[in-house]
CSV table of C-alpha atoms in Angstrom, one decimal:
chain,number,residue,atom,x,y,z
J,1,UNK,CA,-51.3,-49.8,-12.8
J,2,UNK,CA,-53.0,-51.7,-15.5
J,3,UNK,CA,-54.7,-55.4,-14.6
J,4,UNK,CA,-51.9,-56.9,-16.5
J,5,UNK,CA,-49.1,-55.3,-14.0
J,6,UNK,CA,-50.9,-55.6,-10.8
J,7,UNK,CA,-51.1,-59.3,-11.2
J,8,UNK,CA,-47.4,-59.6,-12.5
J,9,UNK,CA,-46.7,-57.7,-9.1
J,10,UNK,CA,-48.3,-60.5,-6.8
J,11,UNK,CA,-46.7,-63.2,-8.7
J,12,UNK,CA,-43.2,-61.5,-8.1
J,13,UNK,CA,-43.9,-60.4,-4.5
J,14,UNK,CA,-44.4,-64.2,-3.9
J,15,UNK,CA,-41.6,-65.5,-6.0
J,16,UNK,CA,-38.8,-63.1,-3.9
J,17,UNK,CA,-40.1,-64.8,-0.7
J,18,UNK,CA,-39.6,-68.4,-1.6
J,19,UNK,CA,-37.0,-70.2,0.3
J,20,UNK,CA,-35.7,-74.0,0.0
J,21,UNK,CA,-36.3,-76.8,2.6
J,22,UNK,CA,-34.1,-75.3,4.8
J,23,UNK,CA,-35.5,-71.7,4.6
J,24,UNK,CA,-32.8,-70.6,2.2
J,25,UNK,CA,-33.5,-67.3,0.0
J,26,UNK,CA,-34.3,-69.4,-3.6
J,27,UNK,CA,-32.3,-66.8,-5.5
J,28,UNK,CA,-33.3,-65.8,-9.3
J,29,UNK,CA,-29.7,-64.7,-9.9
J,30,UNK,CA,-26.5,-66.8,-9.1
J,31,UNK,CA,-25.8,-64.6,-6.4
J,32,UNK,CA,-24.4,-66.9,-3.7
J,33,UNK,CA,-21.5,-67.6,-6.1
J,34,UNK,CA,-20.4,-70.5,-8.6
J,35,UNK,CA,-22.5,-73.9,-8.0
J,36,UNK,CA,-23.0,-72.3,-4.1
J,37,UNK,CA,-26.6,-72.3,-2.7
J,38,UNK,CA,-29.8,-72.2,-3.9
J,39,UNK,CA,-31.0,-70.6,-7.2
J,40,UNK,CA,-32.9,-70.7,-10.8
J,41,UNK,CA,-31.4,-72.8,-13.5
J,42,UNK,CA,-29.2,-71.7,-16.5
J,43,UNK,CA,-26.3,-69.9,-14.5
J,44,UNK,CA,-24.2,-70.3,-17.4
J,45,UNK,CA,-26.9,-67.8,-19.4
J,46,UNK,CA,-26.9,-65.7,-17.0
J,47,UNK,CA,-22.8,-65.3,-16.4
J,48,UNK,CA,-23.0,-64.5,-20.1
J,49,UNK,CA,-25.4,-62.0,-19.8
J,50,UNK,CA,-24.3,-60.5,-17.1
J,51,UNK,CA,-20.4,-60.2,-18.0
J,52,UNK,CA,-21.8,-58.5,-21.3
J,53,UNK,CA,-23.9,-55.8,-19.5
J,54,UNK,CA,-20.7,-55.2,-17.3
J,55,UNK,CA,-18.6,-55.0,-20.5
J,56,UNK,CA,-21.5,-52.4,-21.7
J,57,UNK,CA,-20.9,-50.7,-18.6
J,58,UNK,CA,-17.0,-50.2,-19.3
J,59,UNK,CA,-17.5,-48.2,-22.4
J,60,UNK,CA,-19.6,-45.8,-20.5
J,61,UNK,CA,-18.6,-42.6,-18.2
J,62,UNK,CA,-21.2,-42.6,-15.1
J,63,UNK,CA,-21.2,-42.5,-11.4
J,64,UNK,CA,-24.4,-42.8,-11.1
J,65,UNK,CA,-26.6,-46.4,-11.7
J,66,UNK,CA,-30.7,-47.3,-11.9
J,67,UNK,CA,-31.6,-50.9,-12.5
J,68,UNK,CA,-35.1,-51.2,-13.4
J,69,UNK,CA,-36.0,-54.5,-13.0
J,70,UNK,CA,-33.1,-55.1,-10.5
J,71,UNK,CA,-34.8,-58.0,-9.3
J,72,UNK,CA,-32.6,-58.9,-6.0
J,73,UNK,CA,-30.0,-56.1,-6.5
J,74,UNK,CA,-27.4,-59.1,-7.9
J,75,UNK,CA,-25.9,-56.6,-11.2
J,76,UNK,CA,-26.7,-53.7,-9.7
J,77,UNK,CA,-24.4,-54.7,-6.6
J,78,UNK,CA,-21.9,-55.5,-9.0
J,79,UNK,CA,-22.1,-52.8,-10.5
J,80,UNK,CA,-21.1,-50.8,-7.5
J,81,UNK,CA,-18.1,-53.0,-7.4
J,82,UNK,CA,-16.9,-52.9,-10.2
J,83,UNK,CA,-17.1,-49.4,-11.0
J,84,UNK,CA,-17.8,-47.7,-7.8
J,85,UNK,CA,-20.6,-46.5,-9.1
J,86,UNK,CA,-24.0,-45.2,-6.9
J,87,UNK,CA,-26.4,-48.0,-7.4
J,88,UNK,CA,-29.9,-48.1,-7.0
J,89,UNK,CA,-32.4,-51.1,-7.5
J,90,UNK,CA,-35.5,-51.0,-8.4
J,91,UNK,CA,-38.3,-53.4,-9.2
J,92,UNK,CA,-42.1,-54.3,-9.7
J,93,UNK,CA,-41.9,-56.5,-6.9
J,94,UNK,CA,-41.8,-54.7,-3.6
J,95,UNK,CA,-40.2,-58.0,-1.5
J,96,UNK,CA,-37.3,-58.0,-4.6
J,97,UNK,CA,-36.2,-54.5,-3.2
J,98,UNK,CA,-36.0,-56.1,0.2
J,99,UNK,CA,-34.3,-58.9,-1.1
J,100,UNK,CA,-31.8,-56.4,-2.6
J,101,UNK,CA,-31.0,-54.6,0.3
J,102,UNK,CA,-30.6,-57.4,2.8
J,103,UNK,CA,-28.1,-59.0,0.4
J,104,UNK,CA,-26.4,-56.2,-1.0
J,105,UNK,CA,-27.4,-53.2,1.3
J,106,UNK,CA,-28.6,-51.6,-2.5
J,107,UNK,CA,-31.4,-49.0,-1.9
J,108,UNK,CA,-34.3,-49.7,-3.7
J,109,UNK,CA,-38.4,-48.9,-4.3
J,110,UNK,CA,-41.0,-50.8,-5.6
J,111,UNK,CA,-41.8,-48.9,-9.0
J,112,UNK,CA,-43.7,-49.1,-12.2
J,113,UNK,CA,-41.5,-49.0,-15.2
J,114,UNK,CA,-44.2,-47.2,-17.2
J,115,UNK,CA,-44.3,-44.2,-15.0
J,116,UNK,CA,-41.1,-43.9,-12.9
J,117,UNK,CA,-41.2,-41.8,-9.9
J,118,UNK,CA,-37.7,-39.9,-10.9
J,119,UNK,CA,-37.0,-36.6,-11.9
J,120,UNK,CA,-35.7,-36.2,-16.4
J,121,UNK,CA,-31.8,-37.3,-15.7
J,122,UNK,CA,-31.5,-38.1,-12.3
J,123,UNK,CA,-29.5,-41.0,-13.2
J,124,UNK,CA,-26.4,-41.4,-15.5
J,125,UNK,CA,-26.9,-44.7,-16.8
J,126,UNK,CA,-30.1,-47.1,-16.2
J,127,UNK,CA,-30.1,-50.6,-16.5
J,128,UNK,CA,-33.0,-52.8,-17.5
J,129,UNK,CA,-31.6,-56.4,-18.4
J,130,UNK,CA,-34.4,-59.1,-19.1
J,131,UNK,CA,-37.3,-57.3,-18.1
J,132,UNK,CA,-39.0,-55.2,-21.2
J,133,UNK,CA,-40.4,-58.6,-22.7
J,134,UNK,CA,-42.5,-58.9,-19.6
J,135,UNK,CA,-43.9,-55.3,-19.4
J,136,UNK,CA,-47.4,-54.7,-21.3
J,137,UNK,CA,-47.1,-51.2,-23.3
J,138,UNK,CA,-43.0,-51.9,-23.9
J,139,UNK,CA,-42.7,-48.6,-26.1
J,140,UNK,CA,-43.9,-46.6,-23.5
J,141,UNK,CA,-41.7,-48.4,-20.5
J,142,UNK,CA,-38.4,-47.9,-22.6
J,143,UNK,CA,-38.7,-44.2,-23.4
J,144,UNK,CA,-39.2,-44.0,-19.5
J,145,UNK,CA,-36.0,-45.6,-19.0
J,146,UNK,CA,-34.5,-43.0,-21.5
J,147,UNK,CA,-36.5,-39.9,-19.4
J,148,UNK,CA,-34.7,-40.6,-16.1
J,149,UNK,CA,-31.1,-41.2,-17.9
J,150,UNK,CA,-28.7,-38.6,-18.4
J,151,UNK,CA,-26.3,-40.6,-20.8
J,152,UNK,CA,-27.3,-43.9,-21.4
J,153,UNK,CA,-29.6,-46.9,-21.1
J,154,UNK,CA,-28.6,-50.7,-21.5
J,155,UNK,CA,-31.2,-53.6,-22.4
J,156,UNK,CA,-30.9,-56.9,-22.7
J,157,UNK,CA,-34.1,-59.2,-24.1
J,158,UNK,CA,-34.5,-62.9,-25.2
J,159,UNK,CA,-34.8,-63.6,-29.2
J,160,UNK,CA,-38.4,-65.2,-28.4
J,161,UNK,CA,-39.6,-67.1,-31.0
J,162,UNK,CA,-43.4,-65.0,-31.9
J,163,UNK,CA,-44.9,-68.9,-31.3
J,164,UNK,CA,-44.0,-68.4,-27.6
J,165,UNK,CA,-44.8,-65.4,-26.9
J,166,UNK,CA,-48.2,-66.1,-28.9
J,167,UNK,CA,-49.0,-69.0,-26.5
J,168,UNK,CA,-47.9,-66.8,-23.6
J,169,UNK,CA,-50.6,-64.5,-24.3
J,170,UNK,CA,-53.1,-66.6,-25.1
J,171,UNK,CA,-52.8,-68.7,-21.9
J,172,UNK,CA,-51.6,-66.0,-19.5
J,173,UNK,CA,-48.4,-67.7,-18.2
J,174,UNK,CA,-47.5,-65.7,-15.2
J,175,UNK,CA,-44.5,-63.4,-16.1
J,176,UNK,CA,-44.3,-64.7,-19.5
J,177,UNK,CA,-42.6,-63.4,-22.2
J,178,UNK,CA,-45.2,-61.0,-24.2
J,179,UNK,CA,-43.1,-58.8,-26.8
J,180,UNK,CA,-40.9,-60.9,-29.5
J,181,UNK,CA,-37.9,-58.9,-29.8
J,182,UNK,CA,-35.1,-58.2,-32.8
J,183,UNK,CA,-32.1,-56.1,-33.5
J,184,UNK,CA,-34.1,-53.1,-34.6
J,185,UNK,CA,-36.9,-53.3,-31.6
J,186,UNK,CA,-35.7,-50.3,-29.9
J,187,UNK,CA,-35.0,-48.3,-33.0
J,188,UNK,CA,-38.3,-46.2,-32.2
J,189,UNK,CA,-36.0,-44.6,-29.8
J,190,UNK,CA,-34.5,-42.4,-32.2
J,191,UNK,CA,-33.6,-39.2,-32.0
J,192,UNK,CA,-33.6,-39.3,-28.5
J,193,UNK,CA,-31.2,-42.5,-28.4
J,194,UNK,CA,-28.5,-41.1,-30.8
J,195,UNK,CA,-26.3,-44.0,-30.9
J,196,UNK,CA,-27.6,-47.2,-30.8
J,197,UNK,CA,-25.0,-50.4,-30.6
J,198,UNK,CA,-26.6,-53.9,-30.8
J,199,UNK,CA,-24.9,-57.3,-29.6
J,200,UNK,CA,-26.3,-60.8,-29.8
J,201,UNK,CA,-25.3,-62.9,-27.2
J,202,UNK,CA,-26.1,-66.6,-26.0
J,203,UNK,CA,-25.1,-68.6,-29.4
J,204,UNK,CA,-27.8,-71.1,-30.1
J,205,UNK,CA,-25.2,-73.5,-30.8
J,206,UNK,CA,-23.3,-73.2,-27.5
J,207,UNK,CA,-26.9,-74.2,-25.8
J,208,UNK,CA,-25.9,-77.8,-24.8
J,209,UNK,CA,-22.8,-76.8,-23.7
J,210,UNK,CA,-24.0,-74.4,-21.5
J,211,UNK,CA,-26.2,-77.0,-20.0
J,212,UNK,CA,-23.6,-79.1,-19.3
J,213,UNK,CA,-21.4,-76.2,-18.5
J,214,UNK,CA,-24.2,-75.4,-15.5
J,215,UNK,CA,-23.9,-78.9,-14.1
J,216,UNK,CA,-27.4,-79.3,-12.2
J,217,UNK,CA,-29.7,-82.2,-12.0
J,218,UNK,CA,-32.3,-82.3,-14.8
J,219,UNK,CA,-35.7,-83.6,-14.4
J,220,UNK,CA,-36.8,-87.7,-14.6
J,221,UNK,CA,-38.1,-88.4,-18.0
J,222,UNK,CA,-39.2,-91.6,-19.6
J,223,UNK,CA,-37.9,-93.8,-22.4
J,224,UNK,CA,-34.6,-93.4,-24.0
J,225,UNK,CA,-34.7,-89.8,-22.7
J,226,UNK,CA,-35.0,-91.2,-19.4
J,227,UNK,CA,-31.9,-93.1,-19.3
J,228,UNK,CA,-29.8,-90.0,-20.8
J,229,UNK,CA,-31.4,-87.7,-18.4
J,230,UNK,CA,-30.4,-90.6,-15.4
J,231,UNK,CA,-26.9,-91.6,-16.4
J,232,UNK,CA,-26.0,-87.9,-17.1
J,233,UNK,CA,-27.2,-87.1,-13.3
J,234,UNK,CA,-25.4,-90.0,-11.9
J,235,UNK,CA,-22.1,-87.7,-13.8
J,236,UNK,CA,-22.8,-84.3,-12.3
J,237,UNK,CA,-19.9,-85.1,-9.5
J,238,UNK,CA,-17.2,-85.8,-12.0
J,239,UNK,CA,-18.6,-83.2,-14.3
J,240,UNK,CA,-18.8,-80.4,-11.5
J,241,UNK,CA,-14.6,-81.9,-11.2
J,242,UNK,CA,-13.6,-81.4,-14.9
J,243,UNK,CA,-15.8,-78.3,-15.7
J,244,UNK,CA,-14.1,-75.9,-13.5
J,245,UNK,CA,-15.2,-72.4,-13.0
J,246,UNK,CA,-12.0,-71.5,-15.4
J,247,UNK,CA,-13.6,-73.6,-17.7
J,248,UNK,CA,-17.0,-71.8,-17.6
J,249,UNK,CA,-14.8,-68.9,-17.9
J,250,UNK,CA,-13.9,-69.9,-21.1
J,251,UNK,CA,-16.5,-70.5,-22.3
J,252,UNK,CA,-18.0,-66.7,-21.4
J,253,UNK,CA,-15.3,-65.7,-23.9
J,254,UNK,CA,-16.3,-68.4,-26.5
J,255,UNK,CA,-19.9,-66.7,-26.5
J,256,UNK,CA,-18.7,-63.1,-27.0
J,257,UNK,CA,-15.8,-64.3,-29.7
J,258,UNK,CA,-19.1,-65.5,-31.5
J,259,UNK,CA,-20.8,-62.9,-30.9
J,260,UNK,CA,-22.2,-60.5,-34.4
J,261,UNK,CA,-21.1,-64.0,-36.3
J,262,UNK,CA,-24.3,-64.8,-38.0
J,263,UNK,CA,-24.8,-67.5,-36.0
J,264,UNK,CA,-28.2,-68.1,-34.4
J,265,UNK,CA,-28.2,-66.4,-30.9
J,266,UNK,CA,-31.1,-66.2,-27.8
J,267,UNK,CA,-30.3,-63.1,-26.7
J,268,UNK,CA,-29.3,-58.9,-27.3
J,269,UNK,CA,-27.6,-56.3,-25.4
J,270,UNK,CA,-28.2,-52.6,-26.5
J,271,UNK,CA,-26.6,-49.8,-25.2
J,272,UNK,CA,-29.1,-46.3,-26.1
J,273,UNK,CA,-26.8,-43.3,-26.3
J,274,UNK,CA,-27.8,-39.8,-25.0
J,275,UNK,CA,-24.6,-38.3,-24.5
J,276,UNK,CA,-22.4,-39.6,-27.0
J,277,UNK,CA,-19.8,-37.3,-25.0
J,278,UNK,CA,-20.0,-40.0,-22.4
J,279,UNK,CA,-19.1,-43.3,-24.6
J,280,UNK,CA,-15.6,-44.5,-25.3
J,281,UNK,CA,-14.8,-46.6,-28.0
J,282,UNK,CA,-12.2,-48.2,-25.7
J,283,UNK,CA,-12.8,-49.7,-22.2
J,284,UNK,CA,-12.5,-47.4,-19.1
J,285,UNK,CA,-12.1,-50.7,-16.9
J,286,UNK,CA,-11.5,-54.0,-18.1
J,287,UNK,CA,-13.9,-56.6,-16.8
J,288,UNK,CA,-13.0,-59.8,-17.0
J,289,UNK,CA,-15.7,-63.5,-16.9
J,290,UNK,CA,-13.8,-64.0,-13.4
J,291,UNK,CA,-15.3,-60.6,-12.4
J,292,UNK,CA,-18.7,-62.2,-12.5
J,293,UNK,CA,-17.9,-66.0,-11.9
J,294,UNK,CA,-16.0,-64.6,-8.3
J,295,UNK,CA,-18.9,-62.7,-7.3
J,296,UNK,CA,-21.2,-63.9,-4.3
J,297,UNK,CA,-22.7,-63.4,-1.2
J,298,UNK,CA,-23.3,-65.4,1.9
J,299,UNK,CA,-27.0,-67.8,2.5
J,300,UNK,CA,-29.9,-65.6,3.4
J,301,UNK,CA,-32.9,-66.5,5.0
J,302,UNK,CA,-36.0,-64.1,5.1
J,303,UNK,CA,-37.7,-63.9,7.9
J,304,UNK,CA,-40.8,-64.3,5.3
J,305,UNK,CA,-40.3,-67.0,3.6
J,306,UNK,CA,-42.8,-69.2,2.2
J,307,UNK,CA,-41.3,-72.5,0.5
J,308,UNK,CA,-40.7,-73.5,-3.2
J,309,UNK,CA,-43.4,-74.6,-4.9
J,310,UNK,CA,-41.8,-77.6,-7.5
């Protein structure tokens, strides 16, 4: 494991312990259900993200599922519900596996994504959804991910502006995003990957509405900002009211409709073919936003948690 990884590894390991004031799991996914408990901002984002990787899904025949960067076992999990499928998480950070399998009961190992400790196909589908920007040789990590796949592999990366990812480097930002990503970033994959479909997701110009879609406090700020940022916090109740889950529903569909537009987008989804046999132009199961928006878990508190830093 290179330098790079290994301190990656003991930034996550901490991260998947950190609980709120009142020892609450802080989760990284929504995973205790819409606006319910603790977890990272932009839920919103990562509905969308996550009902499109589930849409993926449906166009694929598999019984078998790896996540790669399953983090707490949250699509992975839903995975398995949606398609009955075998699910397995697995993740750089040790205490994320943990994590996965006292919420979801998902099996999991703590594993490097540039070597994988899995035999050539032992899995029908693998999963690796916002993860390959982090990882330091990412050519290498991907045709891992299409090693231990029998018929396909699904990503999903940011559109990072090379500025970011720049500073990211150059000042080390734990778990920062290191690779800046486009449609044709995984066509090195070829022959291997014989069918390659591409969708951009997250429309730049739906960003403010997903923001006020997620309905959660924003920072202080001063000036003018300030008294935006106050008066729309003193709103979140009636806003939490009007924008129903429906509504955030919605809104899902808005993203895909403008999906493959032209318009400016944050994010892709690509689905890497190695069985073509095992595609379908068609769904198999239709998967709907209230799929995702409906699925949650009760509070969990680690026995090892350390709290939040803010």
């Amino acid at each position: 494991m290179d330098p790079y990884t290994a301190d990656t590894q003991a930034w996550l390991d901490r991260r998947f312990r950190e609980v709120d004031e009142e020892g609450v799991y802080y989760a990284h996914q929504p995973v205790y259900g819409f606006r319910q408990g603790p977890c990272e901002g932009w839920p919103t984002p990562r509905y969308i993200i996550t009902y499109q990787i589930m849409r993926a899904l449906s166009h694929l025949r598999f019984s078998s599922l790896l996540d790669i960067g399953g983090a707490e076992g949250y699509k992975s999990a839903l995975a398995r519900k949606v398609f009955g499928a075998d699910v397995t998480s697995c993740d750089l950070s040790e205490e994320a596996c943990h994590r996965a399998m006292a919420l979801y009961g998902v099996p999991g190992r703590s594993v490097d994504i540039h070597a994988l400790p899995f035999a050539d196909g032992e899995f029908d589908v693998v999963l690796c959804s916002e993860t390959l920007e982090h990882v330091s040789r990412i050519q290498e990590a991907t045709m891992e991910l299409l090693r231990v796949a029998r018929r396909a592999v699904i990503i999903t990366v940011p559109r990072e502006p090379i500025e970011v990812v720049e500073r990211n480097i150059r000042e080390k930002v734990p778990h920062g995003h290191i690779h800046a990503l486009d449609p044709t970033s995984f066509d090195f994959t070829r022959p291997t990957a014989r069918r390659i479909h591409v969708r951009r997701l997250l429309t730049a110009a739906l960003t403010k509405a997903f923001s006020i879609a997620d309905a959660l406090p924003k920072p202080q700020a001063a000036g003018l900002r300030g008294r935006i940022v106050a008066a729309f916090n003193h709103s979140l109740p009636l806003l939490q009211r009007v924008i129903s889950k429906g509504a955030v529903g919605r809104l899902i569909e808005l993203d895909d409709r403008l999906a493959n537009t032209g318009l400016p987008y944050l994010d892709m989804i690509f689905t890497l073919i190695k069985d073509e046999s095992a595609y379908s132009a068609t769904p198999l199961v239709e998967v709907s936003p209230a799929d995702v928006l409906d699925f949650s878990v009760p509070l969990h508190r680690p026995t090892n948690g350390v709290p939040r830093a803010e």
